[in-house]
mmCIF file of C-alpha atoms and ligand atoms in Angstrom:
data_model
loop_
_atom_site.group_PDB
_atom_site.id
_atom_site.type_symbol
_atom_site.label_atom_id
_atom_site.label_comp_id
_atom_site.label_asym_id
_atom_site.label_seq_id
_atom_site.Cartn_x
_atom_site.Cartn_y
_atom_site.Cartn_z
ATOM 1 C CA UNK A 1 -36.233 36.911 -34.084
ATOM 2 C CA UNK A 2 -37.313 33.268 -34.044
ATOM 3 C CA UNK A 3 -39.951 32.156 -31.563
ATOM 4 C CA UNK A 4 -40.175 28.503 -30.496
ATOM 5 C CA UNK A 5 -43.163 27.341 -28.485
ATOM 6 C CA UNK A 6 -42.904 24.066 -26.543
ATOM 7 C CA UNK A 7 -46.246 22.682 -25.357
ATOM 8 C CA UNK A 8 -44.784 21.222 -22.185
ATOM 9 C CA UNK A 9 -43.958 22.776 -18.847
ATOM 10 C CA UNK A 10 -41.651 20.468 -16.852
ATOM 11 C CA UNK A 11 -41.742 20.465 -13.068
ATOM 12 C CA UNK A 12 -38.721 22.711 -12.777
ATOM 13 C CA UNK A 13 -39.779 25.165 -15.472
ATOM 14 C CA UNK A 14 -39.929 28.858 -14.645
ATOM 15 C CA UNK A 15 -43.589 29.654 -14.119
ATOM 16 C CA UNK A 16 -43.709 32.786 -16.264
ATOM 17 C CA UNK A 17 -46.368 31.064 -18.371
ATOM 18 C CA UNK A 18 -47.589 28.364 -16.035
ATOM 19 C CA UNK A 19 -50.883 27.821 -17.840
ATOM 20 C CA UNK A 20 -49.564 26.065 -20.932
ATOM 21 C CA UNK A 21 -46.387 26.954 -22.649
ATOM 22 C CA UNK A 22 -42.739 27.465 -21.927
ATOM 23 C CA UNK A 23 -41.379 30.016 -24.366
ATOM 24 C CA UNK A 24 -37.907 30.241 -25.826
ATOM 25 C CA UNK A 25 -36.537 32.512 -28.497
ATOM 26 C CA UNK A 26 -33.289 32.982 -30.301
ATOM 27 C CA UNK A 27 -32.278 36.246 -31.866
ATOM 28 C CA UNK A 28 -29.837 37.358 -34.517
ATOM 29 C CA UNK A 29 -29.703 40.915 -33.137
ATOM 30 C CA UNK A 30 -26.155 42.254 -33.206
ATOM 31 C CA UNK A 31 -26.401 44.333 -30.026
ATOM 32 C CA UNK A 32 -24.811 42.500 -27.093
ATOM 33 C CA UNK A 33 -27.071 44.234 -24.547
ATOM 34 C CA UNK A 34 -30.179 43.038 -26.364
ATOM 35 C CA UNK A 35 -28.629 39.560 -26.549
ATOM 36 C CA UNK A 36 -28.008 39.668 -22.798
ATOM 37 C CA UNK A 37 -31.591 40.779 -22.159
ATOM 38 C CA UNK A 38 -32.818 37.925 -24.351
ATOM 39 C CA UNK A 39 -30.620 35.454 -22.439
ATOM 40 C CA UNK A 40 -32.064 36.657 -19.143
ATOM 41 C CA UNK A 41 -35.627 35.913 -20.223
ATOM 42 C CA UNK A 42 -35.026 32.674 -22.121
ATOM 43 C CA UNK A 43 -36.104 29.231 -21.103
ATOM 44 C CA UNK A 44 -33.417 26.560 -21.279
ATOM 45 C CA UNK A 45 -35.692 23.582 -20.608
ATOM 46 C CA UNK A 46 -34.647 21.664 -23.710
ATOM 47 C CA UNK A 47 -30.952 22.165 -23.010
ATOM 48 C CA UNK A 48 -31.506 21.219 -19.359
ATOM 49 C CA UNK A 49 -33.194 17.945 -20.329
ATOM 50 C CA UNK A 50 -30.282 17.137 -22.668
ATOM 51 C CA UNK A 51 -27.743 18.035 -19.953
ATOM 52 C CA UNK A 52 -29.471 15.827 -17.355
ATOM 53 C CA UNK A 53 -29.474 12.899 -19.744
ATOM 54 C CA UNK A 54 -25.835 13.426 -20.770
ATOM 55 C CA UNK A 55 -24.580 13.689 -17.169
ATOM 56 C CA UNK A 56 -26.643 10.698 -15.965
ATOM 57 C CA UNK A 57 -25.399 8.398 -18.740
ATOM 58 C CA UNK A 58 -21.810 9.601 -18.202
ATOM 59 C CA UNK A 59 -22.223 8.870 -14.477
ATOM 60 C CA UNK A 60 -23.147 5.270 -15.327
ATOM 61 C CA UNK A 61 -19.906 4.887 -17.288
ATOM 62 C CA UNK A 62 -17.923 6.310 -14.353
ATOM 63 C CA UNK A 63 -19.657 4.014 -11.841
ATOM 64 C CA UNK A 64 -18.809 0.999 -13.981
ATOM 65 C CA UNK A 65 -15.136 2.007 -14.168
ATOM 66 C CA UNK A 66 -14.870 2.905 -10.472
ATOM 67 C CA UNK A 67 -16.114 -0.578 -9.538
ATOM 68 C CA UNK A 68 -13.422 -2.353 -11.550
ATOM 69 C CA UNK A 69 -10.606 0.120 -11.999
ATOM 70 C CA UNK A 70 -7.560 -1.385 -13.731
ATOM 71 C CA UNK A 71 -3.995 -0.175 -13.285
ATOM 72 C CA UNK A 72 -3.854 0.504 -17.032
ATOM 73 C CA UNK A 73 -6.963 2.722 -16.790
ATOM 74 C CA UNK A 74 -4.992 5.533 -15.108
ATOM 75 C CA UNK A 75 -2.528 7.859 -16.833
ATOM 76 C CA UNK A 76 -0.740 11.079 -15.929
ATOM 77 C CA UNK A 77 -1.208 14.354 -17.811
ATOM 78 C CA UNK A 78 1.621 16.763 -18.594
ATOM 79 C CA UNK A 79 0.808 18.732 -15.399
ATOM 80 C CA UNK A 80 1.177 15.391 -13.457
ATOM 81 C CA UNK A 81 -2.539 15.296 -12.577
ATOM 82 C CA UNK A 82 -4.281 11.944 -13.090
ATOM 83 C CA UNK A 83 -6.666 11.156 -15.929
ATOM 84 C CA UNK A 84 -8.535 7.870 -16.395
ATOM 85 C CA UNK A 85 -10.433 6.082 -19.141
ATOM 86 C CA UNK A 86 -13.565 7.279 -17.315
ATOM 87 C CA UNK A 87 -12.593 10.994 -17.648
ATOM 88 C CA UNK A 88 -12.217 10.507 -21.417
ATOM 89 C CA UNK A 89 -15.268 8.237 -21.734
ATOM 90 C CA UNK A 90 -17.447 10.630 -19.746
ATOM 91 C CA UNK A 91 -16.364 13.595 -21.909
ATOM 92 C CA UNK A 92 -17.067 11.633 -25.122
ATOM 93 C CA UNK A 93 -20.524 10.590 -23.900
ATOM 94 C CA UNK A 94 -21.581 14.070 -22.778
ATOM 95 C CA UNK A 95 -20.346 15.637 -26.013
ATOM 96 C CA UNK A 96 -22.044 12.960 -28.098
ATOM 97 C CA UNK A 97 -25.395 13.087 -26.245
ATOM 98 C CA UNK A 98 -25.571 16.901 -26.350
ATOM 99 C CA UNK A 99 -24.967 16.773 -30.109
ATOM 100 C CA UNK A 100 -27.618 14.073 -30.591
ATOM 101 C CA UNK A 101 -30.277 15.604 -28.308
ATOM 102 C CA UNK A 102 -29.855 19.180 -29.529
ATOM 103 C CA UNK A 103 -29.160 18.319 -33.179
ATOM 104 C CA UNK A 104 -26.025 20.465 -33.470
ATOM 105 C CA UNK A 105 -22.347 20.160 -32.570
ATOM 106 C CA UNK A 106 -22.026 21.816 -29.153
ATOM 107 C CA UNK A 107 -19.525 24.569 -28.468
ATOM 108 C CA UNK A 108 -17.955 22.833 -25.478
ATOM 109 C CA UNK A 109 -15.322 24.092 -23.031
ATOM 110 C CA UNK A 110 -14.102 20.878 -21.413
ATOM 111 C CA UNK A 111 -11.144 19.691 -19.367
ATOM 112 C CA UNK A 112 -9.795 16.814 -21.465
ATOM 113 C CA UNK A 113 -8.421 16.626 -25.002
ATOM 114 C CA UNK A 114 -7.432 13.722 -27.229
ATOM 115 C CA UNK A 115 -3.717 14.613 -27.620
ATOM 116 C CA UNK A 116 -2.326 11.736 -25.519
ATOM 117 C CA UNK A 117 -4.917 9.259 -26.805
ATOM 118 C CA UNK A 118 -3.821 9.800 -30.405
ATOM 119 C CA UNK A 119 -0.307 8.516 -29.606
ATOM 120 C CA UNK A 120 0.583 5.023 -30.825
ATOM 121 C CA UNK A 121 1.188 3.740 -27.272
ATOM 122 C CA UNK A 122 -2.390 4.675 -26.280
ATOM 123 C CA UNK A 123 -4.052 2.504 -28.906
ATOM 124 C CA UNK A 124 -5.244 -0.129 -26.382
ATOM 125 C CA UNK A 125 -6.484 2.546 -23.972
ATOM 126 C CA UNK A 126 -8.448 4.197 -26.771
ATOM 127 C CA UNK A 127 -10.070 0.856 -27.701
ATOM 128 C CA UNK A 128 -11.051 0.369 -24.050
ATOM 129 C CA UNK A 129 -12.634 3.856 -23.930
ATOM 130 C CA UNK A 130 -14.553 3.240 -27.161
ATOM 131 C CA UNK A 131 -15.804 -0.079 -25.791
ATOM 132 C CA UNK A 132 -16.887 1.554 -22.531
ATOM 133 C CA UNK A 133 -18.707 4.350 -24.385
ATOM 134 C CA UNK A 134 -20.505 1.908 -26.705
ATOM 135 C CA UNK A 135 -21.468 -0.454 -23.843
ATOM 136 C CA UNK A 136 -22.826 2.441 -21.777
ATOM 137 C CA UNK A 137 -24.835 3.876 -24.675
ATOM 138 C CA UNK A 138 -26.240 0.428 -25.536
ATOM 139 C CA UNK A 139 -27.056 -0.195 -21.851
ATOM 140 C CA UNK A 140 -29.047 3.047 -21.673
ATOM 141 C CA UNK A 141 -31.448 1.764 -24.303
ATOM 142 C CA UNK A 142 -32.801 5.212 -25.281
ATOM 143 C CA UNK A 143 -29.984 6.393 -27.555
ATOM 144 C CA UNK A 144 -30.502 5.297 -31.122
ATOM 145 C CA UNK A 145 -27.066 5.075 -32.743
ATOM 146 C CA UNK A 146 -24.778 2.526 -34.379
ATOM 147 C CA UNK A 147 -21.569 1.782 -32.414
ATOM 148 C CA UNK A 148 -19.011 4.595 -32.387
ATOM 149 C CA UNK A 149 -15.519 4.071 -33.839
ATOM 150 C CA UNK A 150 -12.271 5.105 -32.108
ATOM 151 C CA UNK A 151 -12.186 8.147 -34.427
ATOM 152 C CA UNK A 152 -15.785 9.111 -33.448
ATOM 153 C CA UNK A 153 -14.736 9.020 -29.786
ATOM 154 C CA UNK A 154 -11.655 11.194 -30.431
ATOM 155 C CA UNK A 155 -13.800 13.683 -32.343
ATOM 156 C CA UNK A 156 -16.394 13.821 -29.546
ATOM 157 C CA UNK A 157 -13.633 14.450 -26.963
ATOM 158 C CA UNK A 158 -12.120 17.193 -29.121
ATOM 159 C CA UNK A 159 -15.417 19.069 -29.345
ATOM 160 C CA UNK A 160 -14.325 20.244 -25.882
ATOM 161 C CA UNK A 161 -11.690 22.641 -27.265
ATOM 162 C CA UNK A 162 -13.928 25.716 -27.360
ATOM 163 C CA UNK A 163 -12.508 28.862 -25.763
ATOM 164 C CA UNK A 164 -15.862 30.023 -24.290
ATOM 165 C CA UNK A 165 -16.034 33.783 -23.784
ATOM 166 C CA UNK A 166 -18.638 36.545 -23.429
ATOM 167 C CA UNK A 167 -20.702 35.895 -26.584
ATOM 168 C CA UNK A 168 -23.043 33.122 -27.649
ATOM 169 C CA UNK A 169 -23.787 29.830 -25.917
ATOM 170 C CA UNK A 170 -21.035 27.510 -24.638
ATOM 171 C CA UNK A 171 -21.303 24.284 -22.665
ATOM 172 C CA UNK A 172 -18.793 23.882 -19.824
ATOM 173 C CA UNK A 173 -17.834 20.355 -18.796
ATOM 174 C CA UNK A 174 -15.713 18.641 -16.178
ATOM 175 C CA UNK A 175 -16.205 14.986 -17.169
ATOM 176 C CA UNK A 176 -14.896 13.845 -13.779
ATOM 177 C CA UNK A 177 -14.319 16.558 -11.220
ATOM 178 C CA UNK A 178 -12.257 15.183 -8.335
ATOM 179 C CA UNK A 179 -10.365 12.505 -10.274
ATOM 180 C CA UNK A 180 -8.230 11.888 -7.169
ATOM 181 C CA UNK A 181 -11.419 11.205 -5.177
ATOM 182 C CA UNK A 182 -12.647 8.936 -7.983
ATOM 183 C CA UNK A 183 -9.390 6.936 -7.748
ATOM 184 C CA UNK A 184 -9.694 6.634 -3.944
ATOM 185 C CA UNK A 185 -13.283 5.362 -4.288
ATOM 186 C CA UNK A 186 -14.581 8.594 -2.721
ATOM 187 C CA UNK A 187 -16.558 11.580 -4.021
ATOM 188 C CA UNK A 188 -16.456 12.895 -7.581
ATOM 189 C CA UNK A 189 -18.887 14.707 -9.890
ATOM 190 C CA UNK A 190 -19.783 15.009 -13.548
ATOM 191 C CA UNK A 191 -20.250 18.770 -13.840
ATOM 192 C CA UNK A 192 -21.999 20.330 -16.845
ATOM 193 C CA UNK A 193 -23.155 23.934 -17.260
ATOM 194 C CA UNK A 194 -24.341 26.225 -20.054
ATOM 195 C CA UNK A 195 -23.061 29.781 -20.540
ATOM 196 C CA UNK A 196 -25.180 32.281 -22.474
ATOM 197 C CA UNK A 197 -23.590 35.668 -23.180
ATOM 198 C CA UNK A 198 -21.006 34.953 -20.477
ATOM 199 C CA UNK A 199 -23.499 34.051 -17.735
ATOM 200 C CA UNK A 200 -24.143 30.565 -16.331
ATOM 201 C CA UNK A 201 -27.785 29.807 -17.190
ATOM 202 C CA UNK A 202 -28.047 26.153 -16.237
ATOM 203 C CA UNK A 203 -26.021 23.553 -14.416
ATOM 204 C CA UNK A 204 -26.158 19.849 -13.678
ATOM 205 C CA UNK A 205 -24.042 18.011 -11.099
ATOM 206 C CA UNK A 206 -24.100 14.219 -11.082
ATOM 207 C CA UNK A 207 -22.573 12.940 -7.828
ATOM 208 C CA UNK A 208 -22.638 9.122 -7.992
ATOM 209 C CA UNK A 209 -21.238 8.559 -4.483
ATOM 210 C CA UNK A 210 -23.128 11.283 -2.617
ATOM 211 C CA UNK A 211 -25.959 9.909 -0.416
ATOM 212 C CA UNK A 212 -29.449 11.298 -1.051
ATOM 213 C CA UNK A 213 -29.772 12.107 2.633
ATOM 214 C CA UNK A 214 -27.765 14.803 4.414
ATOM 215 C CA UNK A 215 -24.109 14.053 5.071
ATOM 216 C CA UNK A 216 -24.023 16.447 8.042
ATOM 217 C CA UNK A 217 -22.435 14.585 10.963
ATOM 218 C CA UNK A 218 -22.355 11.237 9.112
ATOM 219 C CA UNK A 219 -19.498 9.015 8.033
ATOM 220 C CA UNK A 220 -19.795 9.829 4.350
ATOM 221 C CA UNK A 221 -17.952 6.875 2.899
ATOM 222 C CA UNK A 222 -19.663 4.201 4.960
ATOM 223 C CA UNK A 223 -23.179 5.364 4.033
ATOM 224 C CA UNK A 224 -25.548 2.585 2.940
ATOM 225 C CA UNK A 225 -27.398 5.046 0.704
ATOM 226 C CA UNK A 226 -25.730 4.384 -2.665
ATOM 227 C CA UNK A 227 -28.221 5.768 -5.220
ATOM 228 C CA UNK A 228 -26.182 8.884 -6.031
ATOM 229 C CA UNK A 229 -27.531 12.394 -6.565
ATOM 230 C CA UNK A 230 -28.316 14.549 -9.567
ATOM 231 C CA UNK A 231 -28.554 18.286 -8.808
ATOM 232 C CA UNK A 232 -29.855 20.639 -11.492
ATOM 233 C CA UNK A 233 -30.584 24.341 -11.722
ATOM 234 C CA UNK A 234 -31.863 26.730 -14.366
ATOM 235 C CA UNK A 235 -31.518 30.490 -14.025
ATOM 236 C CA UNK A 236 -34.520 31.943 -12.181
ATOM 237 C CA UNK A 237 -36.060 28.513 -11.561
ATOM 238 C CA UNK A 238 -34.371 27.231 -8.385
ATOM 239 C CA UNK A 239 -32.309 24.126 -7.694
ATOM 240 C CA UNK A 240 -33.616 20.562 -7.579
ATOM 241 C CA UNK A 241 -32.179 17.223 -6.585
ATOM 242 C CA UNK A 242 -33.191 13.729 -7.620
ATOM 243 C CA UNK A 243 -31.563 10.333 -7.360
ATOM 244 C CA UNK A 244 -29.359 9.297 -10.275
ATOM 245 C CA UNK A 245 -31.709 6.405 -10.931
ATOM 246 C CA UNK A 246 -34.527 8.849 -11.623
ATOM 247 C CA UNK A 247 -36.713 9.611 -8.560
ATOM 248 C CA UNK A 248 -38.996 12.684 -8.574
ATOM 249 C CA UNK A 249 -37.013 15.911 -8.128
ATOM 250 C CA UNK A 250 -37.273 17.840 -4.862
ATOM 251 C CA UNK A 251 -36.475 21.524 -4.484
ATOM 252 C CA UNK A 252 -33.450 22.266 -2.317
ATOM 253 C CA UNK A 253 -32.308 25.356 -0.406
ATOM 254 C CA UNK A 254 -29.065 26.361 1.267
ATOM 255 C CA UNK A 255 -28.859 26.523 5.063
ATOM 256 C CA UNK A 256 -30.440 29.723 6.402
ATOM 257 C CA UNK A 257 -28.453 29.803 9.622
ATOM 258 C CA UNK A 258 -27.133 33.179 10.744
ATOM 259 C CA UNK A 259 -25.189 31.675 13.591
ATOM 260 C CA UNK A 260 -21.605 30.604 12.740
ATOM 261 C CA UNK A 261 -21.611 28.323 15.799
ATOM 262 C CA UNK A 262 -24.205 26.195 13.995
ATOM 263 C CA UNK A 263 -22.455 26.338 10.642
ATOM 264 C CA UNK A 264 -20.160 23.592 9.424
ATOM 265 C CA UNK A 265 -17.823 24.160 6.486
ATOM 266 C CA UNK A 266 -16.601 22.205 3.461
ATOM 267 C CA UNK A 267 -13.130 22.251 1.967
ATOM 268 C CA UNK A 268 -11.074 20.182 -0.508
ATOM 269 C CA UNK A 269 -10.034 16.733 0.594
ATOM 270 C CA UNK A 270 -6.624 17.293 -0.992
ATOM 271 C CA UNK A 271 -4.505 19.692 1.082
ATOM 272 C CA UNK A 272 -2.569 20.514 -2.109
ATOM 273 C CA UNK A 273 -5.745 21.996 -3.642
ATOM 274 C CA UNK A 274 -6.702 24.378 -0.841
ATOM 275 C CA UNK A 275 -4.965 25.743 2.264
ATOM 276 C CA UNK A 276 -6.445 23.909 5.238
ATOM 277 C CA UNK A 277 -4.481 26.206 7.601
ATOM 278 C CA UNK A 278 -6.104 29.330 6.215
ATOM 279 C CA UNK A 279 -9.622 27.887 6.367
ATOM 280 C CA UNK A 280 -9.036 26.768 9.935
ATOM 281 C CA UNK A 281 -7.983 30.321 10.886
ATOM 282 C CA UNK A 282 -11.069 31.779 9.170
ATOM 283 C CA UNK A 283 -13.408 29.269 10.812
ATOM 284 C CA UNK A 284 -11.983 29.985 14.274
ATOM 285 C CA UNK A 285 -12.266 33.731 13.752
ATOM 286 C CA UNK A 286 -15.867 33.352 12.613
ATOM 287 C CA UNK A 287 -16.776 31.185 15.602
ATOM 288 C CA UNK A 288 -17.435 27.949 13.694
ATOM 289 C CA UNK A 289 -17.347 25.053 16.181
ATOM 290 C CA UNK A 290 -17.640 22.017 13.891
ATOM 291 C CA UNK A 291 -14.548 20.429 12.314
ATOM 292 C CA UNK A 292 -14.129 20.838 8.529
ATOM 293 C CA UNK A 293 -15.944 18.425 6.230
ATOM 294 C CA UNK A 294 -13.395 17.452 3.570
ATOM 295 C CA UNK A 295 -14.815 16.042 0.372
ATOM 296 C CA UNK A 296 -13.593 15.959 -3.196
ATOM 297 C CA UNK A 297 -15.038 17.792 -6.163
ATOM 298 C CA UNK A 298 -18.095 19.979 -6.798
ATOM 299 C CA UNK A 299 -20.069 17.503 -4.653
ATOM 300 C CA UNK A 300 -19.245 20.228 -2.079
ATOM 301 C CA UNK A 301 -21.468 22.719 -3.968
ATOM 302 C CA UNK A 302 -24.230 20.077 -4.230
ATOM 303 C CA UNK A 303 -24.121 19.245 -0.520
ATOM 304 C CA UNK A 304 -24.093 22.966 0.340
ATOM 305 C CA UNK A 305 -27.108 23.653 -1.928
ATOM 306 C CA UNK A 306 -29.257 21.363 0.219
ATOM 307 C CA UNK A 307 -27.945 22.719 3.533
ATOM 308 C CA UNK A 308 -25.684 19.832 4.640
ATOM 309 C CA UNK A 309 -23.175 22.529 5.598
ATOM 310 C CA UNK A 310 -23.302 26.324 5.423
ATOM 311 C CA UNK A 311 -19.882 27.394 4.146
ATOM 312 C CA UNK A 312 -17.372 26.301 1.445
ATOM 313 C CA UNK A 313 -13.829 27.694 1.591
ATOM 314 C CA UNK A 314 -11.279 27.228 -1.197
ATOM 315 C CA UNK A 315 -7.792 28.775 -1.147
ATOM 316 C CA UNK A 316 -5.464 27.276 -3.765
ATOM 317 C CA UNK A 317 -1.738 27.917 -3.558
ATOM 318 C CA UNK A 318 -0.455 31.205 -4.994
ATOM 319 C CA UNK A 319 -0.306 31.229 -8.776
ATOM 320 C CA UNK A 320 -2.885 28.472 -9.329
ATOM 321 C CA UNK A 321 -5.424 29.608 -11.918
ATOM 322 C CA UNK A 322 -8.961 28.260 -11.516
ATOM 323 C CA UNK A 323 -10.702 26.717 -14.556
ATOM 324 C CA UNK A 324 -14.331 27.511 -15.341
ATOM 325 C CA UNK A 325 -15.308 23.801 -15.468
ATOM 326 C CA UNK A 326 -14.311 23.377 -11.801
ATOM 327 C CA UNK A 327 -17.000 25.883 -10.693
ATOM 328 C CA UNK A 328 -19.643 26.742 -13.342
ATOM 329 C CA UNK A 329 -22.175 23.970 -12.570
ATOM 330 C CA UNK A 330 -21.575 24.177 -8.813
ATOM 331 C CA UNK A 331 -21.946 27.953 -8.900
ATOM 332 C CA UNK A 332 -25.482 27.930 -10.376
ATOM 333 C CA UNK A 333 -26.589 24.958 -8.264
ATOM 334 C CA UNK A 334 -25.724 26.980 -5.136
ATOM 335 C CA UNK A 335 -26.866 30.393 -6.443
ATOM 336 C CA UNK A 336 -30.320 29.096 -7.456
ATOM 337 C CA UNK A 337 -30.635 27.444 -4.035
ATOM 338 C CA UNK A 338 -30.223 30.868 -2.405
ATOM 339 C CA UNK A 339 -26.463 30.839 -1.795
ATOM 340 C CA UNK A 340 -23.775 33.390 -2.634
ATOM 341 C CA UNK A 341 -20.500 32.509 -4.397
ATOM 342 C CA UNK A 342 -17.703 35.109 -4.560
ATOM 343 C CA UNK A 343 -13.946 35.345 -4.702
ATOM 344 C CA UNK A 344 -12.023 36.037 -1.497
ATOM 345 C CA UNK A 345 -12.450 39.790 -2.071
ATOM 346 C CA UNK A 346 -16.262 39.506 -2.327
ATOM 347 C CA UNK A 347 -16.428 39.907 -6.130
ATOM 348 C CA UNK A 348 -18.858 37.711 -8.101
ATOM 349 C CA UNK A 349 -17.235 35.034 -10.291
ATOM 350 C CA UNK A 350 -16.936 36.024 -13.954
ATOM 351 C CA UNK A 351 -17.337 33.079 -16.332
ATOM 352 C CA UNK A 352 -17.100 35.232 -19.470
ATOM 353 C CA UNK A 353 -13.292 35.430 -19.702
ATOM 354 C CA UNK A 354 -12.608 32.167 -21.540
ATOM 355 C CA UNK A 355 -11.382 28.887 -20.064
ATOM 356 C CA UNK A 356 -10.046 30.450 -16.848
ATOM 357 C CA UNK A 357 -11.453 32.433 -13.921
ATOM 358 C CA UNK A 358 -9.709 35.664 -13.085
ATOM 359 C CA UNK A 359 -10.146 36.062 -9.341
ATOM 360 C CA UNK A 360 -8.739 37.345 -6.104
ATOM 361 C CA UNK A 361 -7.030 34.597 -4.032
ATOM 362 C CA UNK A 362 -9.807 32.068 -3.430
ATOM 363 C CA UNK A 363 -13.490 31.175 -3.632
ATOM 364 C CA UNK A 364 -15.954 31.410 -0.739
ATOM 365 C CA UNK A 365 -19.571 30.300 -0.586
ATOM 366 C CA UNK A 366 -22.296 30.731 2.009
ATOM 367 C CA UNK A 367 -25.788 32.189 2.492
ATOM 368 C CA UNK A 368 -26.582 35.919 2.250
ATOM 369 C CA UNK A 369 -26.833 36.428 5.990
ATOM 370 C CA UNK A 370 -23.453 34.893 6.831
ATOM 371 C CA UNK A 371 -21.535 36.405 3.899
ATOM 372 C CA UNK A 372 -20.641 39.801 5.476
ATOM 373 C CA UNK A 373 -19.156 38.158 8.607
ATOM 374 C CA UNK A 374 -17.405 35.525 6.474
ATOM 375 C CA UNK A 375 -15.853 38.180 4.225
ATOM 376 C CA UNK A 376 -14.584 40.056 7.279
ATOM 377 C CA UNK A 377 -13.042 36.873 8.738
ATOM 378 C CA UNK A 378 -11.448 36.060 5.360
ATOM 379 C CA UNK A 379 -9.987 39.571 5.016
ATOM 380 C CA UNK A 380 -8.563 39.564 8.555
ATOM 381 C CA UNK A 381 -7.169 36.026 8.279
ATOM 382 C CA UNK A 382 -5.449 36.680 4.938
ATOM 383 C CA UNK A 383 -3.981 39.884 6.455
ATOM 384 C CA UNK A 384 -2.694 38.006 9.531
ATOM 385 C CA UNK A 385 -1.155 35.251 7.431
ATOM 386 C CA UNK A 386 0.572 37.788 5.169
ATOM 387 C CA UNK A 387 2.022 39.748 8.111
ATOM 388 C CA UNK A 388 3.335 36.552 9.787
ATOM 389 C CA UNK A 389 5.385 35.600 6.697
HETATM 390 N N1 PPS B 401 -2.919 22.683 -7.118
HETATM 391 C C1 PPS B 401 -4.225 22.806 -7.233
HETATM 392 N N2 PPS B 401 -4.868 23.749 -6.545
HETATM 393 C C2 PPS B 401 -6.187 23.877 -6.613
HETATM 394 N N3 PPS B 401 -6.986 23.083 -7.373
HETATM 395 C C3 PPS B 401 -6.384 22.131 -8.068
HETATM 396 C C4 PPS B 401 -4.998 21.937 -8.039
HETATM 397 N N4 PPS B 401 -4.714 20.910 -8.839
HETATM 398 C C5 PPS B 401 -5.877 20.502 -9.346
HETATM 399 N N5 PPS B 401 -6.883 21.240 -8.881
HETATM 400 C C6 PPS B 401 -8.290 21.171 -9.238
HETATM 401 O O1 PPS B 401 -9.093 20.719 -8.162
HETATM 402 C C7 PPS B 401 -10.098 19.896 -8.706
HETATM 403 C C8 PPS B 401 -10.616 18.966 -7.684
HETATM 404 O O2 PPS B 401 -11.476 19.702 -6.879
HETATM 405 P P1 PPS B 401 -11.292 19.875 -5.338
HETATM 406 O O3 PPS B 401 -10.030 20.589 -5.086
HETATM 407 O O4 PPS B 401 -12.513 20.536 -4.866
HETATM 408 O O5 PPS B 401 -11.306 18.426 -4.805
HETATM 409 S S1 PPS B 401 -10.243 17.707 -3.975
HETATM 410 O O6 PPS B 401 -10.817 17.485 -2.683
HETATM 411 O O7 PPS B 401 -9.053 18.474 -3.838
HETATM 412 O O8 PPS B 401 -9.984 16.490 -4.730
HETATM 413 C C9 PPS B 401 -9.395 19.187 -9.811
HETATM 414 O O9 PPS B 401 -10.353 18.816 -10.745
HETATM 415 P P2 PPS B 401 -10.155 17.501 -11.628
HETATM 416 O O10 PPS B 401 -8.834 17.652 -12.375
HETATM 417 O O11 PPS B 401 -11.324 17.604 -12.530
HETATM 418 O O12 PPS B 401 -10.199 16.365 -10.701
HETATM 419 C C10 PPS B 401 -8.457 20.218 -10.374
HETATM 420 O O13 PPS B 401 -8.990 20.957 -11.438
HETATM 421 MG MG1 MG B 402 -8.179 16.775 -13.948
HETATM 422 MG MG1 MG B 403 -12.176 19.473 -11.861
HETATM 423 MG MG1 MG B 404 -11.815 16.614 -14.239
#
């Protein structure tokens, strides 16, 4: 077993050894239960610092693109979903910064790949991405590297091909979650998490268009507060939020309300991503009075972690399979803030199965006190919908 001792204890560090050191160790033991026990007691401070830097720099690239989006910046993937130069640029930057900060090529499970960019007709698009990546890195001023070539950018993007799984450490990245929101000028997130032995052990959510103050009852898209938020969480250490331009972090907590009449709920902006009818039925059954708050991306998990709303409901159409990068960072941000994330049957999410989540019908999120009533309303509503078909 190797023992590393870091003589720093950052603000968010677990206070197991508050007097001086944060301890981390890596082990070559072959037993998976001893590896899991080691993972549970490890500190991930170094990885968290690298993840915060990677997501913040990627957010700057996305902000730049969102301000001056060109028609040619948007393409369609084979599943017809949109992808932009910012999705690719963000993935390249995160992959590159993790490699640089942690001095090893990351095992990365990420949404995008370079297949389309390697085609002859994408040559101009690839140049534009490389230029964006180099400009953003140079603008940061803290990353010491000579300009990347087109091939370096393709390689960085393709680091994201890892299959994840139950063993070892894997980064999980959605370089832009909510690309449709990004294209509308609305909410989106850069979502980065770390899996260790199949469990999410840290997560970072950069939400460039989310105000620092609560969005409860406000007109989200006309807010004057444009700093953007960075949420981060490490297992056992709570969830913090700071502004994307680097203010001091503050600890956040989910809403503690037990009264559904006081609880507002989040759902996808895009009706094609989640059944608004089913969530409306559930909310009515539960006694929720407020109308749904519809925002794109894992910004929903971030807003919920600081109590802007108390419930998140997500019911994709039948047959849709959820990807781990759409939930891993959001999951730990909410869980460390005291929330509970389960599938529609009440089972915890299992991130150890590879690139996909294997779950029952949908994903629901709330605090511990409201969860039993929410699960009952979900069960009854799904039953009613099924019997009316
Ligand atoms: N049909 C369908 N059903 C369910 N989910 C889907 C579907 N299609 C896409 N997606 C995924 O939804 C991601 C966007 O997150 P949200 O659904 O929370 O945001 S949104 O309000 O709908 O934009 C979005 O993430 P990005 O592709 O990263 O934007 C998709 O992974
Ligand atoms: Mg996508
Ligand atoms: Mg996504
Ligand atoms: Mg995405």
